[in-house]
C-alpha cells in the first residue's frame, strides 16, 4: 500500500522567509511524528500527534516552529523566519494503533536556507 | 532523559562477511528497540525490532540481540551483500515521555564491497 508521503521533496528558501512542509501519513495511522535530521545532530524528535489529543511539542527547538494536523490525517510543519541552522531533512513518520511503537517514515523534505 | 550511543560510526566489510553494530541506552525502563536502514535520499526503513521481554529476534539474514542487564542491543547481519550498504540507526523508546517518540543513535555507515 501507499507509504508516508511528504512534499515538497526539496525546498530552498531565503533566510527570514516562512516555509510549510506537508506530510500525508499512511491511511488509518492515528499517530504522526515529525523529526529533523541534520549532519551534526542526527535524528531529533520535534512533535507528536496522537488522534485528537493535544500534541506533544516537547521537541520543537524554538517558537518559530509549529505544526498542525487537520482532520486527524495530513500534517503541516511551519517554520517562521527561517535561519540557516534550520537547514536539514525534515522527516515525518506514522504508526498504527495496533502497533503504536512501529514508526514508518516518509522520504523527507530537504530544506536549505540560504 | 534517554541517551542512545551507537558504535561503530563506520563499518566496512567484504561481501559475505558478517557485520555487527552495537548500541547502548541509559533508561532502564525503555522497552522497545528498533533498527532502521536508511539509503541515500530516502527515509529510514524499519528492518527489525525487539521488545524488552525478548532476548533475540531473527529475520532471515538479520538478527537483533538485547541484554537488558547491561542495557545494550546489537544488530547482526550475516552473509552481507552490496545492497546492505546504507546507514543503520538504532533507537529506543523512553518511557517518561507522553508519546512514543524514538531516541536515535548517531548512525553507522555500512559499506559492503564485492
PDB file of C-alpha atoms in Angstrom, chain A:
ATOM      1  CA  UNK A   1       0.000   0.000   0.000  1.00  0.00           C
ATOM      2  CA  UNK A   2       0.931   3.655  -0.107  1.00  0.00           C
ATOM      3  CA  UNK A   3       3.510   4.768   2.390  1.00  0.00           C
ATOM      4  CA  UNK A   4       4.025   8.091   4.104  1.00  0.00           C
ATOM      5  CA  UNK A   5       4.371  10.880   1.564  1.00  0.00           C
ATOM      6  CA  UNK A   6       5.951  14.282   2.048  1.00  0.00           C
ATOM      7  CA  UNK A   7       6.058  17.407  -0.045  1.00  0.00           C
ATOM      8  CA  UNK A   8       7.963  19.159  -1.335  1.00  0.00           C
ATOM      9  CA  UNK A   9      10.932  16.794  -1.630  1.00  0.00           C
ATOM     10  CA  UNK A  10      13.303  19.766  -1.728  1.00  0.00           C
ATOM     11  CA  UNK A  11      12.851  23.349  -0.635  1.00  0.00           C
ATOM     12  CA  UNK A  12      15.297  26.206  -0.951  1.00  0.00           C
ATOM     13  CA  UNK A  13      14.367  29.407   0.818  1.00  0.00           C
ATOM     14  CA  UNK A  14      15.977  32.660   1.815  1.00  0.00           C
ATOM     15  CA  UNK A  15      16.790  33.429   5.397  1.00  0.00           C
ATOM     16  CA  UNK A  16      13.866  35.127   7.112  1.00  0.00           C
ATOM     17  CA  UNK A  17      11.157  33.585   4.936  1.00  0.00           C
ATOM     18  CA  UNK A  18       8.462  31.220   6.233  1.00  0.00           C
ATOM     19  CA  UNK A  19       8.127  27.652   4.925  1.00  0.00           C
ATOM     20  CA  UNK A  20       5.458  24.976   5.133  1.00  0.00           C
ATOM     21  CA  UNK A  21       6.222  21.282   4.868  1.00  0.00           C
ATOM     22  CA  UNK A  22       3.493  18.735   4.318  1.00  0.00           C
ATOM     23  CA  UNK A  23       3.063  15.138   5.461  1.00  0.00           C
ATOM     24  CA  UNK A  24       0.443  12.597   4.386  1.00  0.00           C
ATOM     25  CA  UNK A  25       0.561   9.634   6.778  1.00  0.00           C
ATOM     26  CA  UNK A  26      -0.346   6.071   5.937  1.00  0.00           C
ATOM     27  CA  UNK A  27      -4.130   5.760   5.760  1.00  0.00           C
ATOM     28  CA  UNK A  28      -5.579   4.709   9.094  1.00  0.00           C
ATOM     29  CA  UNK A  29      -2.495   5.565  11.153  1.00  0.00           C
ATOM     30  CA  UNK A  30      -3.541   7.681  14.101  1.00  0.00           C
ATOM     31  CA  UNK A  31      -0.108   8.672  15.364  1.00  0.00           C
ATOM     32  CA  UNK A  32       2.100  11.105  13.428  1.00  0.00           C
ATOM     33  CA  UNK A  33       5.603  12.332  14.219  1.00  0.00           C
ATOM     34  CA  UNK A  34       7.954  14.940  12.873  1.00  0.00           C
ATOM     35  CA  UNK A  35      11.715  14.503  13.153  1.00  0.00           C
ATOM     36  CA  UNK A  36      14.637  16.560  11.920  1.00  0.00           C
ATOM     37  CA  UNK A  37      17.807  15.012  10.536  1.00  0.00           C
ATOM     38  CA  UNK A  38      20.936  17.118  10.302  1.00  0.00           C
ATOM     39  CA  UNK A  39      24.594  16.228   9.911  1.00  0.00           C
ATOM     40  CA  UNK A  40      25.687  17.311  13.328  1.00  0.00           C
ATOM     41  CA  UNK A  41      22.648  16.280  15.349  1.00  0.00           C
ATOM     42  CA  UNK A  42      21.405  13.032  13.839  1.00  0.00           C
ATOM     43  CA  UNK A  43      17.673  12.336  14.050  1.00  0.00           C
ATOM     44  CA  UNK A  44      15.838  14.569  16.517  1.00  0.00           C
ATOM     45  CA  UNK A  45      12.218  14.346  17.587  1.00  0.00           C
ATOM     46  CA  UNK A  46      10.190  17.517  17.026  1.00  0.00           C
ATOM     47  CA  UNK A  47       6.477  16.908  17.655  1.00  0.00           C
ATOM     48  CA  UNK A  48       3.990  14.066  18.034  1.00  0.00           C
ATOM     49  CA  UNK A  49       0.264  13.867  17.305  1.00  0.00           C
ATOM     50  CA  UNK A  50      -1.986  11.091  18.595  1.00  0.00           C
ATOM     51  CA  UNK A  51      -5.594  11.141  17.469  1.00  0.00           C
ATOM     52  CA  UNK A  52      -7.450  14.124  18.871  1.00  0.00           C
ATOM     53  CA  UNK A  53      -5.171  14.549  21.891  1.00  0.00           C
ATOM     54  CA  UNK A  54      -3.089  17.670  22.409  1.00  0.00           C
ATOM     55  CA  UNK A  55       0.230  17.245  20.572  1.00  0.00           C
ATOM     56  CA  UNK A  56       3.499  16.618  22.371  1.00  0.00           C
ATOM     57  CA  UNK A  57       5.571  19.642  21.345  1.00  0.00           C
ATOM     58  CA  UNK A  58       8.485  18.951  23.657  1.00  0.00           C
ATOM     59  CA  UNK A  59      10.996  18.573  20.806  1.00  0.00           C
ATOM     60  CA  UNK A  60      10.339  21.834  18.974  1.00  0.00           C
ATOM     61  CA  UNK A  61      13.607  23.821  19.078  1.00  0.00           C
ATOM     62  CA  UNK A  62      12.058  27.296  19.182  1.00  0.00           C
ATOM     63  CA  UNK A  63       8.750  29.131  18.935  1.00  0.00           C
ATOM     64  CA  UNK A  64       9.432  29.670  15.224  1.00  0.00           C
ATOM     65  CA  UNK A  65       8.415  26.037  14.727  1.00  0.00           C
ATOM     66  CA  UNK A  66       4.789  24.919  14.798  1.00  0.00           C
ATOM     67  CA  UNK A  67       2.733  22.077  13.393  1.00  0.00           C
ATOM     68  CA  UNK A  68      -0.873  21.273  12.766  1.00  0.00           C
ATOM     69  CA  UNK A  69      -2.735  18.128  11.960  1.00  0.00           C
ATOM     70  CA  UNK A  70      -6.096  18.635  10.302  1.00  0.00           C
ATOM     71  CA  UNK A  71      -8.838  16.059  10.375  1.00  0.00           C
ATOM     72  CA  UNK A  72      -6.562  13.536  12.052  1.00  0.00           C
ATOM     73  CA  UNK A  73      -4.665  12.973   8.818  1.00  0.00           C
ATOM     74  CA  UNK A  74      -2.492  15.460   6.924  1.00  0.00           C
ATOM     75  CA  UNK A  75       0.031  17.455   8.925  1.00  0.00           C
ATOM     76  CA  UNK A  76       1.858  20.681   8.140  1.00  0.00           C
ATOM     77  CA  UNK A  77       5.090  21.760   9.801  1.00  0.00           C
ATOM     78  CA  UNK A  78       5.645  25.512   9.618  1.00  0.00           C
ATOM     79  CA  UNK A  79       8.943  27.255  10.225  1.00  0.00           C
ATOM     80  CA  UNK A  80       8.738  31.029  10.525  1.00  0.00           C
ATOM     81  CA  UNK A  81      11.592  33.439   9.870  1.00  0.00           C
ATOM     82  CA  UNK A  82      13.889  30.631   8.758  1.00  0.00           C
ATOM     83  CA  UNK A  83      17.528  30.649   9.836  1.00  0.00           C
ATOM     84  CA  UNK A  84      20.493  28.886   8.241  1.00  0.00           C
ATOM     85  CA  UNK A  85      20.642  26.442  11.143  1.00  0.00           C
ATOM     86  CA  UNK A  86      17.161  25.242  10.139  1.00  0.00           C
ATOM     87  CA  UNK A  87      18.703  23.604   7.058  1.00  0.00           C
ATOM     88  CA  UNK A  88      18.098  19.865   7.451  1.00  0.00           C
ATOM     89  CA  UNK A  89      15.965  16.995   6.250  1.00  0.00           C
ATOM     90  CA  UNK A  90      12.547  17.025   7.880  1.00  0.00           C
ATOM     91  CA  UNK A  91      11.081  13.555   8.253  1.00  0.00           C
ATOM     92  CA  UNK A  92       7.528  12.540   9.006  1.00  0.00           C
ATOM     93  CA  UNK A  93       6.522   9.152  10.395  1.00  0.00           C
ATOM     94  CA  UNK A  94       3.238   7.496  11.289  1.00  0.00           C
ATOM     95  CA  UNK A  95       2.222   4.448  13.332  1.00  0.00           C
ATOM     96  CA  UNK A  96      -0.865   2.293  13.504  1.00  0.00           C
ATOM     97  CA  UNK A  97      -2.924   1.760  16.652  1.00  0.00           C
ATOM     98  CA  UNK A  98      -2.289  -1.992  16.569  1.00  0.00           C
ATOM     99  CA  UNK A  99       1.483  -1.450  16.810  1.00  0.00           C
ATOM    100  CA  UNK A 100       1.955   2.018  18.263  1.00  0.00           C
ATOM    101  CA  UNK A 101       5.708   1.680  18.640  1.00  0.00           C
ATOM    102  CA  UNK A 102       6.351   0.887  14.959  1.00  0.00           C
ATOM    103  CA  UNK A 103       7.052   4.091  13.074  1.00  0.00           C
ATOM    104  CA  UNK A 104       7.099   4.242   9.290  1.00  0.00           C
ATOM    105  CA  UNK A 105       8.940   7.135   7.738  1.00  0.00           C
ATOM    106  CA  UNK A 106       8.381   9.186   4.638  1.00  0.00           C
ATOM    107  CA  UNK A 107      11.181  10.204   2.247  1.00  0.00           C
ATOM    108  CA  UNK A 108      11.644  13.571   3.914  1.00  0.00           C
ATOM    109  CA  UNK A 109      11.842  17.184   2.778  1.00  0.00           C
ATOM    110  CA  UNK A 110      15.326  18.605   2.343  1.00  0.00           C
ATOM    111  CA  UNK A 111      15.242  22.238   3.463  1.00  0.00           C
ATOM    112  CA  UNK A 112      18.062  24.572   2.524  1.00  0.00           C
ATOM    113  CA  UNK A 113      18.083  28.092   3.938  1.00  0.00           C
ATOM    114  CA  UNK A 114      20.385  30.452   2.053  1.00  0.00           C
TER     115      UNK A 114
END
